PDB file of C-alpha atoms in Angstrom:
ATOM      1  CA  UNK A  13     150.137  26.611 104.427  1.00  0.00           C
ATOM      2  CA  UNK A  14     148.794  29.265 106.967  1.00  0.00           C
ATOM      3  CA  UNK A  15     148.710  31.797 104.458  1.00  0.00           C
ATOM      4  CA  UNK A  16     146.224  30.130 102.208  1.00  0.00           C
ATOM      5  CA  UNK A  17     144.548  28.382 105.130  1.00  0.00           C
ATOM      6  CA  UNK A  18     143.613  32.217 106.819  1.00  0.00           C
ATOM      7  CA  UNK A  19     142.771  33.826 103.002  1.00  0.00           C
ATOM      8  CA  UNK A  20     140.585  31.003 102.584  1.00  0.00           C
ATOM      9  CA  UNK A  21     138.690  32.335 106.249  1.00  0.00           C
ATOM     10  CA  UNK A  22     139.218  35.473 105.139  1.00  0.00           C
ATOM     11  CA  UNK A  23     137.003  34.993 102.235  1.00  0.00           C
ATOM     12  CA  UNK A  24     133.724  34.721 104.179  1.00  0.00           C
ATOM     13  CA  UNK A  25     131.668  37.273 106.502  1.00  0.00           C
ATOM     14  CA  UNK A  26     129.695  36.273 109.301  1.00  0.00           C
ATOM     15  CA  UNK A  27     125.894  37.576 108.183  1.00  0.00           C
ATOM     16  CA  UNK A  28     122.734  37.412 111.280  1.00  0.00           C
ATOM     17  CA  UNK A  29     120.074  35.657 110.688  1.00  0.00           C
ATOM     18  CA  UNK A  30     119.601  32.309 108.613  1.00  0.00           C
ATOM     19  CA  UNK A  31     120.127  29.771 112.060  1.00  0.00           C
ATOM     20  CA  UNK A  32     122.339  27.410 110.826  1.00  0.00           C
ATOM     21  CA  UNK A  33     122.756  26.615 114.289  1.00  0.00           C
ATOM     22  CA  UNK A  34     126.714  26.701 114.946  1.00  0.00           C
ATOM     23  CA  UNK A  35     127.273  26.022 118.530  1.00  0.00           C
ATOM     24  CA  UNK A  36     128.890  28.638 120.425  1.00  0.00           C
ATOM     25  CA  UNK A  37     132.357  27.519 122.377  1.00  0.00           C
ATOM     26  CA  UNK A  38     134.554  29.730 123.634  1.00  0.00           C
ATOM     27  CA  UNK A  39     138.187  29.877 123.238  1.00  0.00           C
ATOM     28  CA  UNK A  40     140.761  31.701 124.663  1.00  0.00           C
ATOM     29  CA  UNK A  41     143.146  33.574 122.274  1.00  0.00           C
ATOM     30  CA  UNK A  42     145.103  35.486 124.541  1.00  0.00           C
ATOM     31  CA  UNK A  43     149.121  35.126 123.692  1.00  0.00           C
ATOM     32  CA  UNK A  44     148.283  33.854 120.345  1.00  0.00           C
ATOM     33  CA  UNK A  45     148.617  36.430 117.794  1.00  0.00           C
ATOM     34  CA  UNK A  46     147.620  34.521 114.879  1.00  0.00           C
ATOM     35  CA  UNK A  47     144.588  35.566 112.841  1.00  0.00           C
ATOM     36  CA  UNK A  48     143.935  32.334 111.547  1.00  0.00           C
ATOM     37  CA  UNK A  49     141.915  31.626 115.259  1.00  0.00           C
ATOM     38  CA  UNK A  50     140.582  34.822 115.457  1.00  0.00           C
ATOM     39  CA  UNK A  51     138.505  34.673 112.019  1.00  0.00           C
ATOM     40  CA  UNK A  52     137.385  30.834 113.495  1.00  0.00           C
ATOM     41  CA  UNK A  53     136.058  33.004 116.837  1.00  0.00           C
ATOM     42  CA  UNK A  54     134.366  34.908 115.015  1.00  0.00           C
ATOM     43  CA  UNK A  55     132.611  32.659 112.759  1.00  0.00           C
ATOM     44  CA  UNK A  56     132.036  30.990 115.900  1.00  0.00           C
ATOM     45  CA  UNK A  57     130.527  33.754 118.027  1.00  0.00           C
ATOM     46  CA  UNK A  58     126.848  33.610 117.974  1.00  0.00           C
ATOM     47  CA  UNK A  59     124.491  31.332 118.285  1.00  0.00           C
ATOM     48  CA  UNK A  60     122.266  32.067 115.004  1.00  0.00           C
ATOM     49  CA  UNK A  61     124.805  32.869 112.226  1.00  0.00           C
ATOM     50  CA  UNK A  62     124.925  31.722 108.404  1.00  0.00           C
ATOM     51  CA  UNK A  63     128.024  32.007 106.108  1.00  0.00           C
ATOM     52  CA  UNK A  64     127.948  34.230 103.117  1.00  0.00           C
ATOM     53  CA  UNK A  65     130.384  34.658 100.286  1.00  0.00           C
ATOM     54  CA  UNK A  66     132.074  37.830 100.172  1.00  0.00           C
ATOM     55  CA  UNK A  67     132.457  39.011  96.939  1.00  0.00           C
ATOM     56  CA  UNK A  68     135.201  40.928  95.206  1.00  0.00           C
ATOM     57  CA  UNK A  69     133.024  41.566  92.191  1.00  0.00           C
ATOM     58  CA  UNK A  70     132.733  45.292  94.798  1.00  0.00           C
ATOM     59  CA  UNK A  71     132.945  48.299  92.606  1.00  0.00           C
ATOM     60  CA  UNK A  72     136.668  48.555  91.987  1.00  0.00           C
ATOM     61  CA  UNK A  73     137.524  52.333  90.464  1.00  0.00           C
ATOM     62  CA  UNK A  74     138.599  52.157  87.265  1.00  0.00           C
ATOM     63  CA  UNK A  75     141.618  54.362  86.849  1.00  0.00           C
ATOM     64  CA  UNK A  76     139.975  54.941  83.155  1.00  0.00           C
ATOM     65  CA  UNK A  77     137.504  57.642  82.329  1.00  0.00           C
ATOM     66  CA  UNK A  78     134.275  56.732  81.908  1.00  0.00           C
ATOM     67  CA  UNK A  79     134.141  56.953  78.213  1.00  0.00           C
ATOM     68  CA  UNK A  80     137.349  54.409  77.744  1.00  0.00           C
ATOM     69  CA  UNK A  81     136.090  52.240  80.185  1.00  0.00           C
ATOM     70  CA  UNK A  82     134.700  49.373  78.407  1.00  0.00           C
ATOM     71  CA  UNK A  83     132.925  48.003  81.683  1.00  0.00           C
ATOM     72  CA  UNK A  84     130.764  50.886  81.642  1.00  0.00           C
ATOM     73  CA  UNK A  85     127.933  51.872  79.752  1.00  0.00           C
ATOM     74  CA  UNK A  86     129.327  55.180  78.202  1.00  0.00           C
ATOM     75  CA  UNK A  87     132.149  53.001  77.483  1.00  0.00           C
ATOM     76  CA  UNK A  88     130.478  50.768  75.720  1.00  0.00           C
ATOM     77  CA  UNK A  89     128.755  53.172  73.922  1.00  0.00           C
ATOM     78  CA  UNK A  90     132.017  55.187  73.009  1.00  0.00           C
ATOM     79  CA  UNK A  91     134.017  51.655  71.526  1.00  0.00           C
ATOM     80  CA  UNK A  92     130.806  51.082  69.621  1.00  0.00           C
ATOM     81  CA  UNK A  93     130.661  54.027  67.719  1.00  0.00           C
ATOM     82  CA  UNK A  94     134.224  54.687  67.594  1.00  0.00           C
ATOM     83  CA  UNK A  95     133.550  51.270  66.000  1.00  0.00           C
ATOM     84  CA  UNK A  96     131.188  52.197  63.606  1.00  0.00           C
ATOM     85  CA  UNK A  97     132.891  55.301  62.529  1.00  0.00           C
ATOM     86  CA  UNK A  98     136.418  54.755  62.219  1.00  0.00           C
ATOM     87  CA  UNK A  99     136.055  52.510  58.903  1.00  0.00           C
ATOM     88  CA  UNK A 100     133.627  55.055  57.526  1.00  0.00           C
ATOM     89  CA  UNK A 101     136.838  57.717  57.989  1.00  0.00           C
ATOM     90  CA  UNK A 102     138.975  55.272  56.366  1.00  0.00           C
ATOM     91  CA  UNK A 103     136.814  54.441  53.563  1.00  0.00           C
ATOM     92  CA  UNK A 104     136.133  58.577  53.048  1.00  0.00           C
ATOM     93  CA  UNK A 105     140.299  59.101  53.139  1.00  0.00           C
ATOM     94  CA  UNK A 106     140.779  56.329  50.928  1.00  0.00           C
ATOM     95  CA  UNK A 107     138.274  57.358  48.568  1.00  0.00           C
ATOM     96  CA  UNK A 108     138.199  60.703  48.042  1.00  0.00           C
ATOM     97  CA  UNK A 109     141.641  61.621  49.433  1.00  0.00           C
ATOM     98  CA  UNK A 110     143.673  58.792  47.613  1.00  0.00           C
ATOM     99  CA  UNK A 111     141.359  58.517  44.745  1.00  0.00           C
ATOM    100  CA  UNK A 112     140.976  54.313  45.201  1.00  0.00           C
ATOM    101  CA  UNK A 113     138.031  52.863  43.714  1.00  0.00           C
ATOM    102  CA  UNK A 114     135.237  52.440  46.160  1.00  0.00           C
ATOM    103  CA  UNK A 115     134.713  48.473  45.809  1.00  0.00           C
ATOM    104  CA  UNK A 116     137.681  47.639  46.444  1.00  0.00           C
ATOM    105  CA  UNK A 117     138.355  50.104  49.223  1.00  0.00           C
ATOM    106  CA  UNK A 118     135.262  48.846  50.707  1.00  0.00           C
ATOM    107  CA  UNK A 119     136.159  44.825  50.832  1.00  0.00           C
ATOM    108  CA  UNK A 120     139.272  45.916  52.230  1.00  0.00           C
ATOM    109  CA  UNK A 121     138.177  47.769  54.969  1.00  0.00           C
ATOM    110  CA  UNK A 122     135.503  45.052  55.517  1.00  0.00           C
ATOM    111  CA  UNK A 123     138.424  42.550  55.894  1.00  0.00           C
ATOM    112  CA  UNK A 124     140.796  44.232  57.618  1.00  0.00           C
ATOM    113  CA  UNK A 125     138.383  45.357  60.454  1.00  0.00           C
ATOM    114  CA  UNK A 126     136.898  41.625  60.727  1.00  0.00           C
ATOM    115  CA  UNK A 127     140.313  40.508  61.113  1.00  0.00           C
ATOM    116  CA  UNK A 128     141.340  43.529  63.296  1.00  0.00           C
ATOM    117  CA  UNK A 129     138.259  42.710  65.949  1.00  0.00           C
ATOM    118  CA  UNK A 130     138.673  38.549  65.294  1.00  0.00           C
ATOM    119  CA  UNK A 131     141.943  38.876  66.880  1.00  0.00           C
ATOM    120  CA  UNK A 132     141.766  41.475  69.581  1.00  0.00           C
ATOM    121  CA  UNK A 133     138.572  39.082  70.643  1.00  0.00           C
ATOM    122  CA  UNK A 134     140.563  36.168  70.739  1.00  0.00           C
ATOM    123  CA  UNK A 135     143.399  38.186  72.095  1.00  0.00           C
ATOM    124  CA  UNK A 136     140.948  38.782  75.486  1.00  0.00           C
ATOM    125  CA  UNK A 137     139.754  35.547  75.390  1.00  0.00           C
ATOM    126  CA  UNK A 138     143.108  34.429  75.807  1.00  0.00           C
ATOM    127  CA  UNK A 139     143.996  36.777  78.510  1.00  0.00           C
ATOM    128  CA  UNK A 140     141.103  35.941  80.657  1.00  0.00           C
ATOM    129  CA  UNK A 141     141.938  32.458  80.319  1.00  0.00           C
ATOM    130  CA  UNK A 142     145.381  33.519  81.721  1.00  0.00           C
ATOM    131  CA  UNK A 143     144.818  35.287  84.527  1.00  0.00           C
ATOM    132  CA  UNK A 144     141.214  32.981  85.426  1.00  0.00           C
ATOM    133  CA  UNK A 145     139.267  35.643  85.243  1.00  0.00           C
ATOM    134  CA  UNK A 146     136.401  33.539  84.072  1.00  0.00           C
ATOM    135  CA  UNK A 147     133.158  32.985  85.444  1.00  0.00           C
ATOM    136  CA  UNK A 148     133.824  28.990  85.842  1.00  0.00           C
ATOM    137  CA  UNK A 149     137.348  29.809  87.816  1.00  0.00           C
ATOM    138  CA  UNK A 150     135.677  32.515  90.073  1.00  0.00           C
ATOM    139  CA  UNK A 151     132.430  30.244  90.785  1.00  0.00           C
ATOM    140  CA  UNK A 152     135.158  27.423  91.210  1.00  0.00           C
ATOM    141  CA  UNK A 153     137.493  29.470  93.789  1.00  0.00           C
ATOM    142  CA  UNK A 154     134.201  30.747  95.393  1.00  0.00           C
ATOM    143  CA  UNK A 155     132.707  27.148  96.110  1.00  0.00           C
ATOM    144  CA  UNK A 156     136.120  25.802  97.352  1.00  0.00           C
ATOM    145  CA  UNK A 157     135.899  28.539 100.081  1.00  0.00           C
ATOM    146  CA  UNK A 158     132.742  27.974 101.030  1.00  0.00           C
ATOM    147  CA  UNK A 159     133.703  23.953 101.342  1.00  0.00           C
ATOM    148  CA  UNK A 160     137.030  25.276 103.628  1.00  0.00           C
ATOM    149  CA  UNK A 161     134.839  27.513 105.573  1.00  0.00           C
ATOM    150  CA  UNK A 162     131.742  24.586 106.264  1.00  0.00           C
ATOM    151  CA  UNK A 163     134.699  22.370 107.303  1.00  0.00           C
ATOM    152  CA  UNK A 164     136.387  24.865 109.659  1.00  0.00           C
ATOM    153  CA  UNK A 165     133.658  25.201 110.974  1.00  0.00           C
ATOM    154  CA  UNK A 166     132.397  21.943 112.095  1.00  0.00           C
ATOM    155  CA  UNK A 167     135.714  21.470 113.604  1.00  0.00           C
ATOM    156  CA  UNK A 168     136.223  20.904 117.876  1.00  0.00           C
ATOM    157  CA  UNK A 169     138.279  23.618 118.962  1.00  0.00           C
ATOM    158  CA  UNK A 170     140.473  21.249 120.310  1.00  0.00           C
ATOM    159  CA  UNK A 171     141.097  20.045 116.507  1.00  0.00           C
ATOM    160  CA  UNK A 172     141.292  23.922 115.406  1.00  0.00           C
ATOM    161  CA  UNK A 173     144.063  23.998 118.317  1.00  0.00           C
ATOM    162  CA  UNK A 174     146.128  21.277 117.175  1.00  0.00           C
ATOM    163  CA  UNK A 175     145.910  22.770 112.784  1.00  0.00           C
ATOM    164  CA  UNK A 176     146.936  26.184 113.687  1.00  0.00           C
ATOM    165  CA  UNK A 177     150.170  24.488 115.515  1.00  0.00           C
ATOM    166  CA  UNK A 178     150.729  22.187 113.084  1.00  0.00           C
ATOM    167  CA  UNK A 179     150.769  25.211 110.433  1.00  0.00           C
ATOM    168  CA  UNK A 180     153.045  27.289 113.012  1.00  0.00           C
ATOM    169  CA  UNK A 181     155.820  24.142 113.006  1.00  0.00           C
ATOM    170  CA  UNK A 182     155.087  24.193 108.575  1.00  0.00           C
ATOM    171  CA  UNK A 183     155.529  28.054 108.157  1.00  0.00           C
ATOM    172  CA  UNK A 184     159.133  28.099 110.372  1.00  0.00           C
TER     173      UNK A 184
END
């Protein structure tokens, strides 16, 4: 409960500026340690604040070099004409080094690398699917935040008082 309550709060930064007029209250958090009150105080804190989405689409470092990295431009430049290339090897070895007629050789290859990409694009597809890491799941995740965080924040604090205890008697 208070986990996913104070990851939801988590989720948003306080930015200057816009004057979305949240009322400043003060609250006293002294002997209670939980962060869940802290992020509301600060949401809380100033007079002309707005609520932004944080996002995680931050530069992550990809432990791959830039060349494997598909997410990158070299990368993407690297699959494609490893892409490109790779059946002309195969056709060349086939050909010449195995002596197969070039027709056939050729339909072959055609086939085998349409099937070859057909499922390792499906096989991606799938995987995003499985972990959400679509754009309709993140936009999804990103407005239910932003619904938690407007609601939060039209709360009393006497209202904010009586959730965070009623989490505390949930979590033990």
């Amino acid at each position: 409960g208070f986990a996913l309550l104070a990851a939801y709060t988590s989720a948003f930064t306080v930015a200057p500026s816009v004057n979305l007029s949240v009322s400043s209250r003060t609250t006293s958090t002294a002997g209670n340690p939980l962060k869940f009150t802290s992020s509301i105080n600060s949401l809380k804190s100033s007079e002309s604040t707005s609520l932004r989405m944080s996002t995680n689409d931050e530069k992550t470092e990809s432990k791959l070099p830039m060349l494997l990295d598909p997410g990158t431009k070299g990368g993407a430049i690297f699959l494609s004409l490893v892409l490109f290339i790779v059946p002309i090897i195969g056709y060349e070895i086939a050909t010449i080094g195995f002596g197969l007629d070039g027709i056939d050789v050729g339909r072959w290859i055609g086939v085998g690398f349409t099937f070859f990409t057909t499922v390792l694009w499906v096989g991606t597809y799938i995987f995003r699917v499985a972990t959400k890491d679509m754009t309709y799941a993140k936009q999804l995740k990103d407005y239910e935040n932003a619904v938690i965080a407007k609601r939060l924040e039209e709360l009393d604090e006497d209202e904010i008082q009586a959730l965070v205890e009623d989490i505390e008697r949930d979590d033990f």
